[in-house]
PDB file of C-alpha atoms in Angstrom:
ATOM      1  CA  MET A  18     209.814 110.980  57.609  1.00  0.00           C
ATOM      2  CA  LYS A  19     207.628 113.908  56.511  1.00  0.00           C
ATOM      3  CA  LYS A  20     205.536 114.344  53.288  1.00  0.00           C
ATOM      4  CA  ARG A  21     206.733 117.221  51.257  1.00  0.00           C
ATOM      5  CA  ILE A  22     204.498 119.513  49.420  1.00  0.00           C
ATOM      6  CA  ALA A  23     205.228 121.557  46.326  1.00  0.00           C
ATOM      7  CA  ILE A  24     202.816 124.825  46.037  1.00  0.00           C
ATOM      8  CA  LEU A  25     202.524 126.257  42.372  1.00  0.00           C
ATOM      9  CA  ALA A  26     201.266 129.607  42.225  1.00  0.00           C
ATOM     10  CA  SER A  27     201.167 132.444  39.568  1.00  0.00           C
ATOM     11  CA  GLY A  28     200.341 135.500  41.627  1.00  0.00           C
ATOM     12  CA  SER A  29     200.400 137.215  45.062  1.00  0.00           C
ATOM     13  CA  GLY A  30     200.568 133.782  46.887  1.00  0.00           C
ATOM     14  CA  SER A  31     198.441 134.857  50.214  1.00  0.00           C
ATOM     15  CA  ASN A  32     196.868 130.921  49.769  1.00  0.00           C
ATOM     16  CA  ALA A  33     200.477 129.947  49.600  1.00  0.00           C
ATOM     17  CA  GLU A  34     201.433 131.714  52.582  1.00  0.00           C
ATOM     18  CA  ASN A  35     198.521 130.695  54.824  1.00  0.00           C
ATOM     19  CA  ILE A  36     199.253 126.701  53.723  1.00  0.00           C
ATOM     20  CA  VAL A  37     202.819 127.384  54.731  1.00  0.00           C
ATOM     21  CA  ARG A  38     201.971 128.750  58.122  1.00  0.00           C
ATOM     22  CA  TYR A  39     199.425 125.908  58.662  1.00  0.00           C
ATOM     23  CA  PHE A  40     202.164 123.189  58.082  1.00  0.00           C
ATOM     24  CA  SER A  41     204.961 124.973  60.023  1.00  0.00           C
ATOM     25  CA  GLY A  42     204.008 122.812  63.043  1.00  0.00           C
ATOM     26  CA  SER A  43     203.271 119.890  61.902  1.00  0.00           C
ATOM     27  CA  GLU A  44     205.110 116.497  62.197  1.00  0.00           C
ATOM     28  CA  ASN A  45     204.336 114.637  59.370  1.00  0.00           C
ATOM     29  CA  ILE A  46     203.723 117.319  56.261  1.00  0.00           C
ATOM     30  CA  GLU A  47     205.625 120.297  55.204  1.00  0.00           C
ATOM     31  CA  VAL A  48     205.916 122.602  52.138  1.00  0.00           C
ATOM     32  CA  ALA A  49     209.210 121.950  50.784  1.00  0.00           C
ATOM     33  CA  LEU A  50     209.146 124.294  47.920  1.00  0.00           C
ATOM     34  CA  ILE A  51     207.169 127.114  46.001  1.00  0.00           C
ATOM     35  CA  ILE A  52     207.223 127.325  42.120  1.00  0.00           C
ATOM     36  CA  SER A  53     206.148 130.081  40.081  1.00  0.00           C
ATOM     37  CA  ASN A  54     205.964 130.618  36.451  1.00  0.00           C
ATOM     38  CA  LYS A  55     206.397 134.297  36.623  1.00  0.00           C
ATOM     39  CA  SER A  56     209.636 135.890  37.965  1.00  0.00           C
ATOM     40  CA  ASN A  57     207.956 138.744  39.200  1.00  0.00           C
ATOM     41  CA  ALA A  58     205.347 137.405  41.351  1.00  0.00           C
ATOM     42  CA  TYR A  59     204.807 138.319  44.863  1.00  0.00           C
ATOM     43  CA  VAL A  60     204.533 134.609  45.778  1.00  0.00           C
ATOM     44  CA  LEU A  61     208.423 134.442  45.432  1.00  0.00           C
ATOM     45  CA  GLU A  62     208.916 137.233  48.414  1.00  0.00           C
ATOM     46  CA  ARG A  63     206.595 135.513  50.602  1.00  0.00           C
ATOM     47  CA  ALA A  64     208.469 132.161  50.029  1.00  0.00           C
ATOM     48  CA  ARG A  65     211.811 134.220  50.997  1.00  0.00           C
ATOM     49  CA  LEU A  66     210.344 135.812  53.827  1.00  0.00           C
ATOM     50  CA  LEU A  67     209.023 132.414  54.974  1.00  0.00           C
ATOM     51  CA  LYS A  68     212.100 130.792  54.228  1.00  0.00           C
ATOM     52  CA  VAL A  69     210.641 128.166  51.862  1.00  0.00           C
ATOM     53  CA  PRO A  70     212.806 127.337  48.654  1.00  0.00           C
ATOM     54  CA  ALA A  71     211.471 128.825  45.780  1.00  0.00           C
ATOM     55  CA  LEU A  72     211.971 128.367  41.765  1.00  0.00           C
ATOM     56  CA  VAL A  73     210.921 130.068  38.956  1.00  0.00           C
ATOM     57  CA  ILE A  74     210.119 127.578  35.927  1.00  0.00           C
ATOM     58  CA  PRO A  75     208.663 129.940  33.036  1.00  0.00           C
ATOM     59  CA  LYS A  76     205.813 128.784  30.554  1.00  0.00           C
ATOM     60  CA  GLU A  77     208.262 127.979  28.105  1.00  0.00           C
ATOM     61  CA  GLU A  78     210.233 125.660  30.285  1.00  0.00           C
ATOM     62  CA  PHE A  79     207.077 123.679  31.628  1.00  0.00           C
ATOM     63  CA  SER A  80     206.782 121.706  28.759  1.00  0.00           C
ATOM     64  CA  ASP A  81     209.961 119.768  29.413  1.00  0.00           C
ATOM     65  CA  SER A  82     209.040 117.067  31.715  1.00  0.00           C
ATOM     66  CA  ASP A  83     212.543 115.888  32.166  1.00  0.00           C
ATOM     67  CA  LEU A  84     213.765 119.527  33.634  1.00  0.00           C
ATOM     68  CA  VAL A  85     210.655 119.918  35.588  1.00  0.00           C
ATOM     69  CA  LEU A  86     210.678 116.371  37.167  1.00  0.00           C
ATOM     70  CA  ALA A  87     214.217 116.612  38.074  1.00  0.00           C
ATOM     71  CA  LYS A  88     213.503 119.731  39.977  1.00  0.00           C
ATOM     72  CA  LEU A  89     210.543 118.146  41.741  1.00  0.00           C
ATOM     73  CA  ARG A  90     212.770 114.896  42.316  1.00  0.00           C
ATOM     74  CA  ALA A  91     215.456 116.983  43.852  1.00  0.00           C
ATOM     75  CA  TYR A  92     213.506 118.384  46.423  1.00  0.00           C
ATOM     76  CA  GLN A  93     211.501 115.043  46.914  1.00  0.00           C
ATOM     77  CA  ILE A  94     208.362 116.451  46.377  1.00  0.00           C
ATOM     78  CA  ASP A  95     205.459 113.790  47.315  1.00  0.00           C
ATOM     79  CA  PHE A  96     202.312 116.062  46.901  1.00  0.00           C
ATOM     80  CA  ILE A  97     201.570 119.180  44.758  1.00  0.00           C
ATOM     81  CA  VAL A  98     199.127 122.222  45.473  1.00  0.00           C
ATOM     82  CA  LEU A  99     197.927 124.400  42.930  1.00  0.00           C
ATOM     83  CA  ALA A 100     197.281 128.129  44.526  1.00  0.00           C
ATOM     84  CA  GLY A 101     196.653 130.089  42.035  1.00  0.00           C
ATOM     85  CA  PHE A 102     198.559 128.991  39.561  1.00  0.00           C
ATOM     86  CA  LEU A 103     197.597 129.780  35.561  1.00  0.00           C
ATOM     87  CA  LEU A 104     199.119 127.307  33.491  1.00  0.00           C
ATOM     88  CA  HIS A 105     197.567 124.170  32.384  1.00  0.00           C
ATOM     89  CA  ILE A 106     199.065 121.240  34.078  1.00  0.00           C
ATOM     90  CA  PRO A 107     200.609 118.996  31.418  1.00  0.00           C
ATOM     91  CA  ASP A 108     199.882 115.434  31.476  1.00  0.00           C
ATOM     92  CA  TYR A 109     203.402 114.244  32.296  1.00  0.00           C
ATOM     93  CA  LEU A 110     203.070 115.869  35.460  1.00  0.00           C
ATOM     94  CA  ILE A 111     199.408 114.133  36.301  1.00  0.00           C
ATOM     95  CA  GLN A 112     200.896 110.758  35.274  1.00  0.00           C
ATOM     96  CA  ALA A 113     204.185 111.167  37.528  1.00  0.00           C
ATOM     97  CA  TYR A 114     201.669 112.426  40.664  1.00  0.00           C
ATOM     98  CA  PRO A 115     198.416 110.298  40.391  1.00  0.00           C
ATOM     99  CA  GLY A 116     196.076 111.503  42.666  1.00  0.00           C
ATOM    100  CA  ALA A 117     198.574 113.780  44.438  1.00  0.00           C
ATOM    101  CA  ILE A 118     198.026 117.235  42.434  1.00  0.00           C
ATOM    102  CA  ILE A 119     194.904 119.296  43.772  1.00  0.00           C
ATOM    103  CA  ASN A 120     193.552 122.710  42.904  1.00  0.00           C
ATOM    104  CA  ILE A 121     191.487 125.031  44.699  1.00  0.00           C
ATOM    105  CA  HIS A 122     188.762 127.195  42.442  1.00  0.00           C
ATOM    106  CA  PRO A 123     187.017 130.196  43.737  1.00  0.00           C
ATOM    107  CA  ALA A 124     183.657 129.335  42.467  1.00  0.00           C
ATOM    108  CA  LEU A 125     181.091 126.185  42.693  1.00  0.00           C
ATOM    109  CA  LEU A 126     182.125 124.049  40.082  1.00  0.00           C
ATOM    110  CA  PRO A 127     181.040 123.581  37.397  1.00  0.00           C
ATOM    111  CA  ARG A 128     179.827 126.349  37.205  1.00  0.00           C
ATOM    112  CA  PHE A 129     182.242 129.529  36.555  1.00  0.00           C
ATOM    113  CA  GLY A 130     184.715 126.892  35.869  1.00  0.00           C
ATOM    114  CA  GLY A 131     187.188 126.692  32.674  1.00  0.00           C
ATOM    115  CA  LYS A 132     190.093 128.360  30.769  1.00  0.00           C
ATOM    116  CA  GLY A 133     190.322 131.929  31.485  1.00  0.00           C
ATOM    117  CA  MET A 134     188.095 132.062  34.855  1.00  0.00           C
ATOM    118  CA  TYR A 135     190.292 132.922  37.785  1.00  0.00           C
ATOM    119  CA  GLY A 136     190.518 135.267  40.276  1.00  0.00           C
ATOM    120  CA  ASP A 137     188.300 138.332  39.993  1.00  0.00           C
ATOM    121  CA  HIS A 138     187.323 137.051  36.442  1.00  0.00           C
ATOM    122  CA  VAL A 139     184.963 134.391  38.161  1.00  0.00           C
ATOM    123  CA  HIS A 140     183.707 136.749  41.015  1.00  0.00           C
ATOM    124  CA  LYS A 141     182.453 139.339  38.333  1.00  0.00           C
ATOM    125  CA  ALA A 142     180.720 136.531  36.584  1.00  0.00           C
ATOM    126  CA  VAL A 143     179.419 135.346  39.669  1.00  0.00           C
ATOM    127  CA  VAL A 144     177.971 139.006  40.487  1.00  0.00           C
ATOM    128  CA  ALA A 145     176.707 139.432  36.720  1.00  0.00           C
ATOM    129  CA  ALA A 146     174.841 136.077  36.724  1.00  0.00           C
ATOM    130  CA  ARG A 147     172.947 137.118  40.259  1.00  0.00           C
ATOM    131  CA  GLU A 148     174.132 134.019  41.845  1.00  0.00           C
ATOM    132  CA  LYS A 149     172.527 133.410  45.411  1.00  0.00           C
ATOM    133  CA  GLU A 150     175.831 131.727  46.218  1.00  0.00           C
ATOM    134  CA  SER A 151     179.397 131.128  45.558  1.00  0.00           C
ATOM    135  CA  GLY A 152     182.277 129.587  47.321  1.00  0.00           C
ATOM    136  CA  ILE A 153     185.327 127.068  46.533  1.00  0.00           C
ATOM    137  CA  THR A 154     186.038 123.724  44.918  1.00  0.00           C
ATOM    138  CA  VAL A 155     188.704 121.872  45.866  1.00  0.00           C
ATOM    139  CA  HIS A 156     189.271 119.210  43.148  1.00  0.00           C
ATOM    140  CA  TYR A 157     191.684 116.729  41.663  1.00  0.00           C
ATOM    141  CA  VAL A 158     193.673 117.976  38.840  1.00  0.00           C
ATOM    142  CA  ASN A 159     193.274 116.119  35.094  1.00  0.00           C
ATOM    143  CA  GLU A 160     194.145 116.835  31.735  1.00  0.00           C
ATOM    144  CA  LEU A 161     191.274 119.690  31.546  1.00  0.00           C
ATOM    145  CA  TYR A 162     191.153 123.030  33.300  1.00  0.00           C
ATOM    146  CA  ASP A 163     188.722 122.912  36.704  1.00  0.00           C
ATOM    147  CA  ALA A 164     187.455 119.325  35.496  1.00  0.00           C
ATOM    148  CA  GLY A 165     188.857 117.045  38.028  1.00  0.00           C
ATOM    149  CA  THR A 166     186.925 114.698  40.588  1.00  0.00           C
ATOM    150  CA  ILE A 167     185.597 117.175  43.292  1.00  0.00           C
ATOM    151  CA  ILE A 168     187.100 116.748  46.731  1.00  0.00           C
ATOM    152  CA  ARG A 169     184.891 119.320  48.487  1.00  0.00           C
ATOM    153  CA  GLN A 170     183.243 122.304  48.264  1.00  0.00           C
ATOM    154  CA  GLU A 171     182.330 125.350  50.884  1.00  0.00           C
ATOM    155  CA  LYS A 172     179.682 127.882  50.252  1.00  0.00           C
ATOM    156  CA  CYS A 173     178.851 131.493  51.006  1.00  0.00           C
ATOM    157  CA  ARG A 174     175.974 133.705  50.429  1.00  0.00           C
ATOM    158  CA  VAL A 175     175.886 136.421  47.780  1.00  0.00           C
ATOM    159  CA  ASP A 176     173.715 139.349  48.799  1.00  0.00           C
ATOM    160  CA  PRO A 177     171.898 141.297  45.980  1.00  0.00           C
ATOM    161  CA  SER A 178     174.055 144.384  46.850  1.00  0.00           C
ATOM    162  CA  ASP A 179     177.429 142.464  46.834  1.00  0.00           C
ATOM    163  CA  THR A 180     179.880 143.651  44.423  1.00  0.00           C
ATOM    164  CA  TYR A 181     182.390 141.489  43.227  1.00  0.00           C
ATOM    165  CA  MET A 182     185.219 142.652  45.719  1.00  0.00           C
ATOM    166  CA  ASP A 183     182.611 141.635  48.358  1.00  0.00           C
ATOM    167  CA  VAL A 184     182.340 138.203  47.059  1.00  0.00           C
ATOM    168  CA  ALA A 185     185.982 137.959  46.787  1.00  0.00           C
ATOM    169  CA  HIS A 186     186.404 138.600  50.086  1.00  0.00           C
ATOM    170  CA  LYS A 187     183.933 136.087  51.171  1.00  0.00           C
ATOM    171  CA  VAL A 188     185.454 133.386  48.989  1.00  0.00           C
ATOM    172  CA  HIS A 189     189.001 134.343  50.191  1.00  0.00           C
ATOM    173  CA  GLU A 190     187.837 133.789  53.930  1.00  0.00           C
ATOM    174  CA  LEU A 191     186.664 130.227  52.780  1.00  0.00           C
ATOM    175  CA  GLU A 192     190.033 129.536  51.235  1.00  0.00           C
ATOM    176  CA  TYR A 193     192.163 130.588  54.364  1.00  0.00           C
ATOM    177  CA  ARG A 194     189.896 128.423  56.509  1.00  0.00           C
ATOM    178  CA  PHE A 195     189.441 125.141  54.568  1.00  0.00           C
ATOM    179  CA  TYR A 196     192.158 124.792  52.092  1.00  0.00           C
ATOM    180  CA  PRO A 197     195.038 123.583  54.424  1.00  0.00           C
ATOM    181  CA  ARG A 198     192.765 121.323  56.408  1.00  0.00           C
ATOM    182  CA  ILE A 199     191.379 119.689  53.084  1.00  0.00           C
ATOM    183  CA  ILE A 200     194.952 119.345  51.808  1.00  0.00           C
ATOM    184  CA  GLU A 201     195.904 117.460  55.206  1.00  0.00           C
ATOM    185  CA  ASP A 202     192.942 115.340  54.911  1.00  0.00           C
ATOM    186  CA  VAL A 203     193.927 114.061  51.262  1.00  0.00           C
ATOM    187  CA  MET A 204     197.411 113.374  52.381  1.00  0.00           C
ATOM    188  CA  LYS A 205     196.302 111.633  55.213  1.00  0.00           C
ATOM    189  CA  GLN A 206     194.237 109.219  52.945  1.00  0.00           C
ATOM    190  CA  LEU A 207     197.359 108.793  50.641  1.00  0.00           C
ATOM    191  CA  TRP A 208     199.575 108.225  53.467  1.00  0.00           C
ATOM    192  CA  PRO A 209     197.476 106.756  56.515  1.00  0.00           C
ATOM    193  CA  LEU A 210     199.531 108.009  59.720  1.00  0.00           C
ATOM    194  CA  GLU A 211     200.080 105.781  62.736  1.00  0.00           C
ATOM    195  CA  ASN A 212     199.057 108.461  65.392  1.00  0.00           C
ATOM    196  CA  GLY A 213     196.597 109.797  63.157  1.00  0.00           C
ATOM    197  CA  LYS A 214     197.900 113.570  63.686  1.00  0.00           C
ATOM    198  CA  SER A 215     199.893 115.934  61.923  1.00  0.00           C
TER     199      SER A 215
END
């Protein structure tokens, strides 16, 4: 039986779409649900076009553990992936999915992490600090923003002439290239597969 992913996203959802497409041919893993906290997030349109079930759970409902866990159980979710999801993940969800919630951050943690550090805010901070490199960090989610155990980092060069948009482009390329593979690797560790393929 396939293991089922829920992707949580708050915005455009380009990473979510990339993940859906990556696993579309998998025999062992599927994206079974996309959740957004914003009813106008473009990720919901991507979900519709990709024919992936989608739900809106606004911020005020996200604290209702019974409601959220019931929805996840209804879709038989095994693993949760954050892809540009801006709400703090509540303790009940971490306890319900131990070691099975991961996030991607568009910088090399622990630098440029924490509350408010997302999207272009991160890339602007990297440029302002005159960093020589940036990249992505995939990590397990714990009770604090961007503080869970790091699974993997991938780096890109930041040139002195780079604008924050240049950095964003380089980081997005790393996200699209590596995030689905890292998700797959983590899930294979949680649920070793007899044939070793997905």
